[in-house]
Amino acid sequence: MRILYLHRTQAKGVEGVHIGEVIKAMRAEGHDVHIVSPVGGQIGAVSDEKARAGLKARLFAAITRRMPELGFELLELAYNLQAIRQIRGACRRDSVDAIFERYSIFGLAGVFMAGRWRTRFYLEINYTSCSPLVRRRSALLRPLARWVDRRLFQSAAALFPVSTVLKEQLIRDYGVAPDRIHVLPNAADPAVFDPARIAPHTAAVSGRLIGFVGGFYPWHGLPLLLDAFIRIAPQVPDARLLLIGDGPMRGEIERRIKAHGLEGRVVLAGSIAHAALPPYIASFHIGVMPDSNDYGSPMKIFEYMAMGKPVVVPDYGPLRDAVTDGEEGLIFAPGNAADLARCLMALFGDPELHRKMSARARDRILTRHNWRENTRTILKVMQTGVQS
């Protein structure tokens, strides 16, 4: 099958990992995939325009960081014209069997070209224009964004939201038929995150590590994790907290560590490239997601689980899609440091529970939440549409 893959991202961070892994899996299954995006074909290991796309990525990032919200949204709308030009310059009508797009607000290029070419259109959805995103959207263009969403969701032959919460929203708010929706949470590569062959990083601190990987941003709940660690630290002398990442809250986190005399027990490792993460995660005793949102699917949880780490996560729908309480990990009440501490203590205090959860976490990735299985589901749906 010849697939045109569209996205409007900078193809870095978790977005880049997700996009790259799906495209690699599509190609591994024998399909021809052409990429159209603001940064060309740059998606890590599957990059085919690395030098040129690197310049594009830097320019795109610089513009979007500094632009006022209304101007940013007008740029999003204008990008459709550029994307249509790129598609027409890269592909012919008879060279595309299906268009697969990663949803973006105001993203009309894919559905427009699918209509012109009478080609089936498929959409992966990580959020909608109604989701409470980090970047606050302007009220002026909100009705247009809702109209575009409705057109996209009604026109797609199938939709692949990353959570059941998004599926319910598509049914409730946009009238999408349930049989056109296929929930696909994020995933991990069990060959890359493999506890049988990845040794713990020698630079990791000693003791039993509570590990976190992510940005130091308010929505990741690091103060909550610190509060929980302060509660358990006196009871578990060999417990350590390893925080991997960086961001605007780093200064606050450092001040709180110092104020509570935890300099020797809480380690800030800084940002680490995704490819270098497996040995660090291998050193974890428990992987934690202190906070999240009620629609997205956090990728790090799957990478912790792939490395055979029991996880402790807040009680949000997308995380319940990935973790069964008491099976692969434990679920705590969102925003409740005492409940988070309870879950950590349960895993520290019961080695057999820890061992069972470790095995179940790894097994869930091997059997369900890996990129090959996700992509095979997408391809099965797409191939059914092409043949019909």
mmCIF file of C-alpha atoms in Angstrom:
data_model
loop_
_atom_site.group_PDB
_atom_site.id
_atom_site.type_symbol
_atom_site.label_atom_id
_atom_site.label_comp_id
_atom_site.label_asym_id
_atom_site.label_seq_id
_atom_site.Cartn_x
_atom_site.Cartn_y
_atom_site.Cartn_z
ATOM 1 C CA MET A 1 0.000 0.000 0.000
ATOM 2 C CA ARG A 2 1.189 3.522 -0.794
ATOM 3 C CA ILE A 3 0.564 5.809 2.169
ATOM 4 C CA LEU A 4 0.892 9.570 2.388
ATOM 5 C CA TYR A 5 1.681 10.450 6.019
ATOM 6 C CA LEU A 6 0.912 14.048 7.012
ATOM 7 C CA HIS A 7 1.803 15.831 10.227
ATOM 8 C CA ARG A 8 2.210 19.437 11.319
ATOM 9 C CA THR A 9 4.773 19.076 14.101
ATOM 10 C CA GLN A 10 8.462 19.745 14.657
ATOM 11 C CA ALA A 11 8.957 15.956 14.855
ATOM 12 C CA LYS A 12 10.874 16.005 18.107
ATOM 13 C CA GLY A 13 10.271 14.818 21.646
ATOM 14 C CA VAL A 14 7.474 12.315 22.140
ATOM 15 C CA GLU A 15 5.750 13.514 18.959
ATOM 16 C CA GLY A 16 8.807 12.652 16.910
ATOM 17 C CA VAL A 17 9.157 9.263 18.602
ATOM 18 C CA HIS A 18 5.521 8.379 17.954
ATOM 19 C CA ILE A 19 5.580 9.508 14.328
ATOM 20 C CA GLY A 20 8.901 7.847 13.621
ATOM 21 C CA GLU A 21 7.948 4.529 15.204
ATOM 22 C CA VAL A 22 4.659 4.281 13.301
ATOM 23 C CA ILE A 23 6.332 5.089 9.994
ATOM 24 C CA LYS A 24 9.142 2.608 10.646
ATOM 25 C CA ALA A 25 6.581 -0.066 11.457
ATOM 26 C CA MET A 26 4.570 0.726 8.310
ATOM 27 C CA ARG A 27 7.713 0.394 6.214
ATOM 28 C CA ALA A 28 8.731 -2.793 8.027
ATOM 29 C CA GLU A 29 5.354 -4.262 7.015
ATOM 30 C CA GLY A 30 6.258 -3.603 3.390
ATOM 31 C CA HIS A 31 4.346 -0.395 2.720
ATOM 32 C CA ASP A 32 5.606 2.679 0.876
ATOM 33 C CA VAL A 33 5.304 5.769 3.100
ATOM 34 C CA HIS A 34 5.865 9.338 1.933
ATOM 35 C CA ILE A 35 6.021 12.104 4.545
ATOM 36 C CA VAL A 36 4.776 15.678 4.193
ATOM 37 C CA SER A 37 5.381 18.006 7.148
ATOM 38 C CA PRO A 38 6.765 21.445 8.056
ATOM 39 C CA VAL A 39 10.165 19.826 8.721
ATOM 40 C CA GLY A 40 10.319 17.532 5.712
ATOM 41 C CA GLY A 41 11.120 13.912 6.468
ATOM 42 C CA GLN A 42 12.942 14.531 9.746
ATOM 43 C CA ILE A 43 11.788 11.922 12.238
ATOM 44 C CA GLY A 44 14.900 10.469 13.809
ATOM 45 C CA ALA A 45 15.892 7.111 12.413
ATOM 46 C CA VAL A 46 13.616 7.442 9.398
ATOM 47 C CA SER A 47 14.877 10.864 8.346
ATOM 48 C CA ASP A 48 15.560 11.214 4.671
ATOM 49 C CA GLU A 49 16.105 14.983 4.500
ATOM 50 C CA LYS A 50 18.117 15.512 7.673
ATOM 51 C CA ALA A 51 20.200 18.581 6.913
ATOM 52 C CA ARG A 52 17.495 20.545 5.130
ATOM 53 C CA ALA A 53 14.835 19.599 7.656
ATOM 54 C CA GLY A 54 17.072 20.630 10.567
ATOM 55 C CA LEU A 55 17.087 24.222 9.332
ATOM 56 C CA LYS A 56 13.330 24.117 8.767
ATOM 57 C CA ALA A 57 12.744 22.775 12.266
ATOM 58 C CA ARG A 58 14.768 25.578 13.877
ATOM 59 C CA LEU A 59 13.000 28.267 11.852
ATOM 60 C CA PHE A 60 9.560 26.804 12.568
ATOM 61 C CA ALA A 61 10.284 26.603 16.310
ATOM 62 C CA ALA A 62 11.579 30.180 16.465
ATOM 63 C CA ILE A 63 8.495 31.565 14.727
ATOM 64 C CA THR A 64 5.922 29.650 16.758
ATOM 65 C CA ARG A 65 7.542 30.451 20.123
ATOM 66 C CA ARG A 66 7.337 34.199 19.631
ATOM 67 C CA MET A 67 4.070 34.651 17.765
ATOM 68 C CA PRO A 68 0.900 36.006 19.475
ATOM 69 C CA GLU A 69 -1.922 33.459 19.678
ATOM 70 C CA LEU A 70 -4.149 34.867 16.942
ATOM 71 C CA GLY A 71 -1.164 35.203 14.616
ATOM 72 C CA PHE A 72 -0.146 31.639 15.430
ATOM 73 C CA GLU A 73 -3.620 30.363 14.539
ATOM 74 C CA LEU A 74 -3.626 32.298 11.265
ATOM 75 C CA LEU A 75 -0.269 30.697 10.487
ATOM 76 C CA GLU A 76 -1.814 27.286 11.189
ATOM 77 C CA LEU A 77 -4.570 28.039 8.701
ATOM 78 C CA ALA A 78 -2.107 29.344 6.108
ATOM 79 C CA TYR A 79 0.024 26.222 6.454
ATOM 80 C CA ASN A 80 -2.737 24.275 4.714
ATOM 81 C CA LEU A 81 -1.817 26.024 1.459
ATOM 82 C CA GLN A 82 1.825 25.078 1.881
ATOM 83 C CA ALA A 83 0.910 21.485 2.726
ATOM 84 C CA ILE A 84 -1.321 21.194 -0.339
ATOM 85 C CA ARG A 85 1.523 22.496 -2.512
ATOM 86 C CA GLN A 86 3.906 20.005 -0.920
ATOM 87 C CA ILE A 87 1.504 17.129 -1.470
ATOM 88 C CA ARG A 88 0.934 18.012 -5.108
ATOM 89 C CA GLY A 89 4.661 18.427 -5.665
ATOM 90 C CA ALA A 90 5.529 15.123 -4.030
ATOM 91 C CA CYS A 91 2.744 12.778 -5.131
ATOM 92 C CA ARG A 92 0.432 12.005 -8.007
ATOM 93 C CA ARG A 93 -3.196 11.071 -7.591
ATOM 94 C CA ASP A 94 -2.526 7.522 -8.808
ATOM 95 C CA SER A 95 0.479 7.052 -6.472
ATOM 96 C CA VAL A 96 -1.438 7.251 -3.177
ATOM 97 C CA ASP A 97 -3.740 4.559 -1.822
ATOM 98 C CA ALA A 98 -4.508 6.280 1.471
ATOM 99 C CA ILE A 99 -3.801 9.490 3.370
ATOM 100 C CA PHE A 100 -2.963 9.124 7.073
ATOM 101 C CA GLU A 101 -2.714 12.310 9.124
ATOM 102 C CA ARG A 102 -1.788 13.173 12.689
ATOM 103 C CA TYR A 103 -4.551 15.542 13.764
ATOM 104 C CA SER A 104 -3.787 19.232 14.198
ATOM 105 C CA ILE A 105 -6.112 22.142 14.870
ATOM 106 C CA PHE A 106 -7.169 23.770 11.552
ATOM 107 C CA GLY A 107 -5.472 20.912 9.644
ATOM 108 C CA LEU A 108 -7.497 20.763 6.410
ATOM 109 C CA ALA A 109 -4.867 19.816 3.823
ATOM 110 C CA GLY A 110 -5.231 16.049 4.159
ATOM 111 C CA VAL A 111 -9.009 15.896 3.991
ATOM 112 C CA PHE A 112 -9.020 18.415 1.122
ATOM 113 C CA MET A 113 -6.612 16.361 -0.983
ATOM 114 C CA ALA A 114 -8.394 13.133 -0.104
ATOM 115 C CA GLY A 115 -11.601 14.663 -1.465
ATOM 116 C CA ARG A 116 -9.916 15.885 -4.640
ATOM 117 C CA TRP A 117 -8.189 12.549 -5.262
ATOM 118 C CA ARG A 118 -11.121 10.422 -4.011
ATOM 119 C CA THR A 119 -8.683 8.721 -1.666
ATOM 120 C CA ARG A 120 -9.525 7.375 1.766
ATOM 121 C CA PHE A 121 -8.535 9.607 4.666
ATOM 122 C CA TYR A 122 -7.511 8.348 8.133
ATOM 123 C CA LEU A 123 -6.862 10.414 11.232
ATOM 124 C CA GLU A 124 -4.831 9.834 14.387
ATOM 125 C CA ILE A 125 -6.103 11.999 17.254
ATOM 126 C CA ASN A 126 -4.108 13.027 20.351
ATOM 127 C CA TYR A 127 -6.397 15.953 21.300
ATOM 128 C CA THR A 128 -9.102 18.167 19.790
ATOM 129 C CA SER A 129 -9.647 21.903 19.611
ATOM 130 C CA CYS A 130 -11.692 21.561 22.834
ATOM 131 C CA SER A 131 -8.865 19.942 24.809
ATOM 132 C CA PRO A 132 -7.263 22.093 27.545
ATOM 133 C CA LEU A 133 -3.927 22.457 25.784
ATOM 134 C CA VAL A 134 -0.780 24.095 27.125
ATOM 135 C CA ARG A 135 -1.034 26.838 24.537
ATOM 136 C CA ARG A 136 -4.176 28.867 25.183
ATOM 137 C CA ARG A 137 -6.253 29.254 22.040
ATOM 138 C CA SER A 138 -7.899 32.541 21.060
ATOM 139 C CA ALA A 139 -11.673 32.822 21.396
ATOM 140 C CA LEU A 140 -12.025 34.584 18.036
ATOM 141 C CA LEU A 141 -11.320 31.527 15.894
ATOM 142 C CA ARG A 142 -12.763 28.919 18.252
ATOM 143 C CA PRO A 143 -15.999 28.425 16.240
ATOM 144 C CA LEU A 144 -13.945 27.873 13.082
ATOM 145 C CA ALA A 145 -11.752 25.355 14.879
ATOM 146 C CA ARG A 146 -14.860 23.452 15.981
ATOM 147 C CA TRP A 147 -16.211 23.483 12.422
ATOM 148 C CA VAL A 148 -12.918 22.137 11.060
ATOM 149 C CA ASP A 149 -12.917 19.399 13.706
ATOM 150 C CA ARG A 150 -16.420 18.339 12.731
ATOM 151 C CA ARG A 151 -15.508 18.174 9.065
ATOM 152 C CA LEU A 152 -12.348 16.168 9.747
ATOM 153 C CA PHE A 153 -13.994 13.699 12.093
ATOM 154 C CA GLN A 154 -17.013 13.147 9.861
ATOM 155 C CA SER A 155 -14.924 12.791 6.683
ATOM 156 C CA ALA A 156 -12.348 10.297 7.952
ATOM 157 C CA ALA A 157 -12.869 6.665 6.987
ATOM 158 C CA ALA A 158 -11.556 5.739 10.433
ATOM 159 C CA LEU A 159 -10.220 7.570 13.465
ATOM 160 C CA PHE A 160 -7.491 6.441 15.874
ATOM 161 C CA PRO A 161 -7.722 8.364 19.166
ATOM 162 C CA VAL A 162 -5.106 7.644 21.829
ATOM 163 C CA SER A 163 -7.625 7.250 24.670
ATOM 164 C CA THR A 164 -11.139 6.082 25.420
ATOM 165 C CA VAL A 165 -11.857 9.579 26.740
ATOM 166 C CA LEU A 166 -11.231 10.990 23.262
ATOM 167 C CA LYS A 167 -13.351 8.215 21.744
ATOM 168 C CA GLU A 168 -16.247 9.162 23.998
ATOM 169 C CA GLN A 169 -15.821 12.825 23.020
ATOM 170 C CA LEU A 170 -15.875 11.951 19.314
ATOM 171 C CA ILE A 171 -19.133 10.044 19.794
ATOM 172 C CA ARG A 172 -20.780 12.536 22.161
ATOM 173 C CA ASP A 173 -19.723 15.883 20.703
ATOM 174 C CA TYR A 174 -19.200 15.091 17.021
ATOM 175 C CA GLY A 175 -21.615 12.259 16.329
ATOM 176 C CA VAL A 176 -18.955 9.859 15.043
ATOM 177 C CA ALA A 177 -20.174 6.272 14.733
ATOM 178 C CA PRO A 178 -18.406 4.046 17.303
ATOM 179 C CA ASP A 179 -17.468 1.441 14.690
ATOM 180 C CA ARG A 180 -15.284 4.027 12.906
ATOM 181 C CA ILE A 181 -13.199 4.637 16.059
ATOM 182 C CA HIS A 182 -10.234 2.477 17.074
ATOM 183 C CA VAL A 183 -8.553 3.445 20.372
ATOM 184 C CA LEU A 184 -4.763 3.124 20.162
ATOM 185 C CA PRO A 185 -2.884 4.355 23.243
ATOM 186 C CA ASN A 186 0.780 5.188 22.917
ATOM 187 C CA ALA A 187 3.326 2.397 23.017
ATOM 188 C CA ALA A 188 6.975 1.435 23.441
ATOM 189 C CA ASP A 189 9.487 -0.657 21.534
ATOM 190 C CA PRO A 190 10.163 -3.746 23.677
ATOM 191 C CA ALA A 191 13.347 -4.473 21.710
ATOM 192 C CA VAL A 192 14.798 -1.063 22.634
ATOM 193 C CA PHE A 193 13.477 -1.052 26.213
ATOM 194 C CA ASP A 194 14.524 -4.618 26.999
ATOM 195 C CA PRO A 195 15.419 -5.486 30.617
ATOM 196 C CA ALA A 196 17.079 -8.728 29.501
ATOM 197 C CA ARG A 197 19.828 -6.912 27.629
ATOM 198 C CA ILE A 198 19.960 -3.368 29.066
ATOM 199 C CA ALA A 199 22.064 -3.011 32.207
ATOM 200 C CA PRO A 200 21.316 -0.186 34.670
ATOM 201 C CA HIS A 201 23.331 2.955 34.029
ATOM 202 C CA THR A 202 26.529 2.979 36.076
ATOM 203 C CA ALA A 203 26.084 6.692 36.832
ATOM 204 C CA ALA A 204 22.689 6.151 38.449
ATOM 205 C CA VAL A 205 22.584 6.717 42.198
ATOM 206 C CA SER A 206 22.563 3.782 44.588
ATOM 207 C CA GLY A 207 19.483 2.587 46.439
ATOM 208 C CA ARG A 208 15.987 1.797 45.225
ATOM 209 C CA LEU A 209 15.059 4.496 42.747
ATOM 210 C CA ILE A 210 11.726 6.148 42.195
ATOM 211 C CA GLY A 211 12.148 7.380 38.631
ATOM 212 C CA PHE A 212 10.555 10.113 36.546
ATOM 213 C CA VAL A 213 11.278 11.150 32.947
ATOM 214 C CA GLY A 214 9.715 14.276 31.477
ATOM 215 C CA GLY A 215 9.696 18.038 31.337
ATOM 216 C CA PHE A 216 9.830 20.113 34.517
ATOM 217 C CA TYR A 217 6.487 21.779 33.825
ATOM 218 C CA PRO A 218 3.523 22.430 36.162
ATOM 219 C CA TRP A 219 1.296 19.862 34.446
ATOM 220 C CA HIS A 220 3.715 16.999 35.230
ATOM 221 C CA GLY A 221 3.187 17.311 38.990
ATOM 222 C CA LEU A 222 6.766 17.216 40.252
ATOM 223 C CA PRO A 223 5.954 19.124 43.501
ATOM 224 C CA LEU A 224 3.396 16.401 44.247
ATOM 225 C CA LEU A 225 6.038 13.703 43.719
ATOM 226 C CA LEU A 226 8.417 15.561 46.031
ATOM 227 C CA ASP A 227 5.693 15.833 48.683
ATOM 228 C CA ALA A 228 5.087 12.088 48.484
ATOM 229 C CA PHE A 229 8.821 11.353 48.670
ATOM 230 C CA ILE A 230 9.182 13.573 51.752
ATOM 231 C CA ARG A 231 6.484 11.441 53.409
ATOM 232 C CA ILE A 232 8.151 8.087 52.706
ATOM 233 C CA ALA A 233 11.838 9.039 52.949
ATOM 234 C CA PRO A 234 12.121 8.478 56.735
ATOM 235 C CA GLN A 235 10.478 5.051 56.422
ATOM 236 C CA VAL A 236 12.557 3.801 53.470
ATOM 237 C CA PRO A 237 16.190 4.816 54.104
ATOM 238 C CA ASP A 238 17.486 3.397 50.810
ATOM 239 C CA ALA A 239 14.808 5.108 48.686
ATOM 240 C CA ARG A 240 16.102 7.664 46.189
ATOM 241 C CA LEU A 241 14.308 9.933 43.722
ATOM 242 C CA LEU A 242 15.801 10.282 40.217
ATOM 243 C CA LEU A 243 14.310 13.056 38.084
ATOM 244 C CA ILE A 244 15.322 13.047 34.418
ATOM 245 C CA GLY A 245 14.474 16.134 32.392
ATOM 246 C CA ASP A 246 14.557 19.900 32.592
ATOM 247 C CA GLY A 247 12.281 22.891 32.291
ATOM 248 C CA PRO A 248 11.083 26.141 33.891
ATOM 249 C CA MET A 249 10.289 24.522 37.276
ATOM 250 C CA ARG A 250 13.833 23.280 37.857
ATOM 251 C CA GLY A 251 14.726 26.219 40.125
ATOM 252 C CA GLU A 252 11.665 25.635 42.307
ATOM 253 C CA ILE A 253 12.418 21.914 42.524
ATOM 254 C CA GLU A 254 16.037 22.617 43.540
ATOM 255 C CA ARG A 255 14.890 25.037 46.255
ATOM 256 C CA ARG A 256 12.445 22.513 47.695
ATOM 257 C CA ILE A 257 15.075 19.763 47.700
ATOM 258 C CA LYS A 258 17.446 22.015 49.631
ATOM 259 C CA ALA A 259 14.754 23.221 52.040
ATOM 260 C CA HIS A 260 13.988 19.646 53.076
ATOM 261 C CA GLY A 261 17.616 18.525 53.261
ATOM 262 C CA LEU A 262 17.220 15.990 50.458
ATOM 263 C CA GLU A 263 20.305 16.874 48.393
ATOM 264 C CA GLY A 264 21.743 13.378 48.780
ATOM 265 C CA ARG A 265 18.491 11.576 48.070
ATOM 266 C CA VAL A 266 16.953 13.469 45.153
ATOM 267 C CA VAL A 267 19.051 13.571 41.981
ATOM 268 C CA LEU A 268 18.376 15.853 39.015
ATOM 269 C CA ALA A 269 19.962 14.131 36.035
ATOM 270 C CA GLY A 270 19.102 16.813 33.464
ATOM 271 C CA SER A 271 17.815 16.188 29.964
ATOM 272 C CA ILE A 272 18.827 12.891 28.383
ATOM 273 C CA ALA A 273 18.315 11.997 24.727
ATOM 274 C CA HIS A 274 15.571 9.473 24.106
ATOM 275 C CA ALA A 275 18.007 6.953 22.631
ATOM 276 C CA ALA A 276 20.077 7.078 25.838
ATOM 277 C CA LEU A 277 17.148 6.543 28.241
ATOM 278 C CA PRO A 278 16.923 2.711 28.486
ATOM 279 C CA PRO A 279 19.869 2.242 30.911
ATOM 280 C CA TYR A 280 18.506 4.984 33.174
ATOM 281 C CA ILE A 281 15.017 3.471 33.233
ATOM 282 C CA ALA A 282 16.655 0.084 33.865
ATOM 283 C CA SER A 283 17.957 1.539 37.142
ATOM 284 C CA PHE A 284 14.449 2.442 38.372
ATOM 285 C CA HIS A 285 12.720 0.424 41.075
ATOM 286 C CA ILE A 286 9.397 2.165 40.340
ATOM 287 C CA GLY A 287 8.391 4.428 37.448
ATOM 288 C CA VAL A 288 6.084 7.321 38.345
ATOM 289 C CA MET A 289 3.813 9.670 36.416
ATOM 290 C CA PRO A 290 2.919 12.273 39.095
ATOM 291 C CA ASP A 291 0.281 14.029 36.996
ATOM 292 C CA SER A 292 -1.135 14.060 33.476
ATOM 293 C CA ASN A 293 -4.390 15.074 31.782
ATOM 294 C CA ASP A 294 -7.685 13.340 31.091
ATOM 295 C CA TYR A 295 -7.306 12.891 27.318
ATOM 296 C CA GLY A 296 -3.653 12.209 26.355
ATOM 297 C CA SER A 297 -1.627 9.002 26.486
ATOM 298 C CA PRO A 298 1.757 9.547 28.232
ATOM 299 C CA MET A 299 4.461 7.626 26.365
ATOM 300 C CA LYS A 300 6.886 7.330 29.278
ATOM 301 C CA ILE A 301 4.521 5.012 31.157
ATOM 302 C CA PHE A 302 4.829 2.480 28.346
ATOM 303 C CA GLU A 303 8.615 2.764 28.319
ATOM 304 C CA TYR A 304 8.761 2.169 32.076
ATOM 305 C CA MET A 305 6.550 -0.882 31.629
ATOM 306 C CA ALA A 306 8.617 -2.176 28.712
ATOM 307 C CA MET A 307 11.640 -2.189 31.027
ATOM 308 C CA GLY A 308 9.648 -4.255 33.505
ATOM 309 C CA LYS A 309 9.062 -1.465 36.006
ATOM 310 C CA PRO A 310 5.872 -1.313 38.078
ATOM 311 C CA VAL A 311 4.248 2.051 37.549
ATOM 312 C CA VAL A 312 2.400 4.438 39.832
ATOM 313 C CA VAL A 313 -0.008 6.722 37.975
ATOM 314 C CA PRO A 314 -2.894 9.125 38.698
ATOM 315 C CA ASP A 315 -6.467 8.039 38.126
ATOM 316 C CA TYR A 316 -7.150 9.416 34.641
ATOM 317 C CA GLY A 317 -8.979 7.588 31.870
ATOM 318 C CA PRO A 318 -6.032 7.378 29.429
ATOM 319 C CA LEU A 319 -3.821 5.860 32.127
ATOM 320 C CA ARG A 320 -6.501 3.312 32.973
ATOM 321 C CA ASP A 321 -6.342 2.349 29.288
ATOM 322 C CA ALA A 322 -2.750 1.253 29.933
ATOM 323 C CA VAL A 323 -2.615 0.192 33.581
ATOM 324 C CA THR A 324 -4.924 -2.045 35.592
ATOM 325 C CA ASP A 325 -4.738 -1.135 39.268
ATOM 326 C CA GLY A 326 -2.992 -3.940 41.138
ATOM 327 C CA GLU A 327 -1.749 -5.641 37.972
ATOM 328 C CA GLU A 328 0.975 -3.629 36.182
ATOM 329 C CA GLY A 329 1.078 -0.926 38.827
ATOM 330 C CA LEU A 330 -0.944 1.117 41.263
ATOM 331 C CA ILE A 331 -3.303 4.022 40.686
ATOM 332 C CA PHE A 332 -3.641 6.972 43.086
ATOM 333 C CA ALA A 333 -6.108 9.823 43.438
ATOM 334 C CA PRO A 334 -4.933 12.757 41.281
ATOM 335 C CA GLY A 335 -3.304 15.544 43.271
ATOM 336 C CA ASN A 336 -3.197 13.467 46.458
ATOM 337 C CA ALA A 337 0.372 13.215 47.793
ATOM 338 C CA ALA A 338 -0.684 10.913 50.646
ATOM 339 C CA ASP A 339 -2.259 8.445 48.235
ATOM 340 C CA LEU A 340 0.795 8.570 45.971
ATOM 341 C CA ALA A 341 2.976 7.870 49.026
ATOM 342 C CA ARG A 342 0.707 4.936 49.925
ATOM 343 C CA CYS A 343 1.278 3.364 46.501
ATOM 344 C CA LEU A 344 5.036 3.821 46.721
ATOM 345 C CA MET A 345 5.137 2.277 50.183
ATOM 346 C CA ALA A 346 3.088 -0.712 48.995
ATOM 347 C CA LEU A 347 5.691 -1.491 46.329
ATOM 348 C CA PHE A 348 8.670 -0.870 48.625
ATOM 349 C CA GLY A 349 7.171 -3.017 51.348
ATOM 350 C CA ASP A 350 6.166 -6.067 49.285
ATOM 351 C CA PRO A 351 8.949 -7.548 47.101
ATOM 352 C CA GLU A 352 6.645 -10.266 45.743
ATOM 353 C CA LEU A 353 4.049 -7.686 44.655
ATOM 354 C CA HIS A 354 6.830 -5.724 42.991
ATOM 355 C CA ARG A 355 8.080 -8.815 41.159
ATOM 356 C CA LYS A 356 4.610 -9.770 39.873
ATOM 357 C CA MET A 357 3.826 -6.252 38.702
ATOM 358 C CA SER A 358 7.192 -6.030 36.976
ATOM 359 C CA ALA A 359 6.462 -9.181 34.944
ATOM 360 C CA ARG A 360 2.916 -8.087 34.114
ATOM 361 C CA ALA A 361 4.071 -4.632 33.014
ATOM 362 C CA ARG A 362 6.581 -6.116 30.571
ATOM 363 C CA ASP A 363 4.035 -8.639 29.292
ATOM 364 C CA ARG A 364 1.456 -5.935 28.576
ATOM 365 C CA ILE A 365 3.929 -4.156 26.314
ATOM 366 C CA LEU A 366 4.937 -7.371 24.559
ATOM 367 C CA THR A 367 1.352 -8.364 23.846
ATOM 368 C CA ARG A 368 -0.509 -5.080 23.389
ATOM 369 C CA HIS A 369 1.150 -1.699 23.714
ATOM 370 C CA ASN A 370 4.008 -1.860 21.216
ATOM 371 C CA TRP A 371 4.458 0.056 17.978
ATOM 372 C CA ARG A 372 4.252 -2.997 15.738
ATOM 373 C CA GLU A 373 0.863 -4.046 17.151
ATOM 374 C CA ASN A 374 -0.476 -0.478 16.991
ATOM 375 C CA THR A 375 0.607 -0.099 13.398
ATOM 376 C CA ARG A 376 -0.769 -3.468 12.375
ATOM 377 C CA THR A 377 -4.155 -2.375 13.697
ATOM 378 C CA ILE A 378 -3.954 0.817 11.633
ATOM 379 C CA LEU A 379 -2.892 -1.067 8.511
ATOM 380 C CA LYS A 380 -5.607 -3.694 8.894
ATOM 381 C CA VAL A 381 -8.255 -0.955 9.004
ATOM 382 C CA MET A 382 -6.683 0.900 6.072
ATOM 383 C CA GLN A 383 -6.299 -2.204 3.908
ATOM 384 C CA THR A 384 -9.939 -3.110 4.468
ATOM 385 C CA GLY A 385 -10.898 0.332 3.201
ATOM 386 C CA VAL A 386 -8.618 0.153 0.148
ATOM 387 C CA GLN A 387 -9.990 -3.265 -0.852
ATOM 388 C CA SER A 388 -13.656 -2.350 -0.392
#
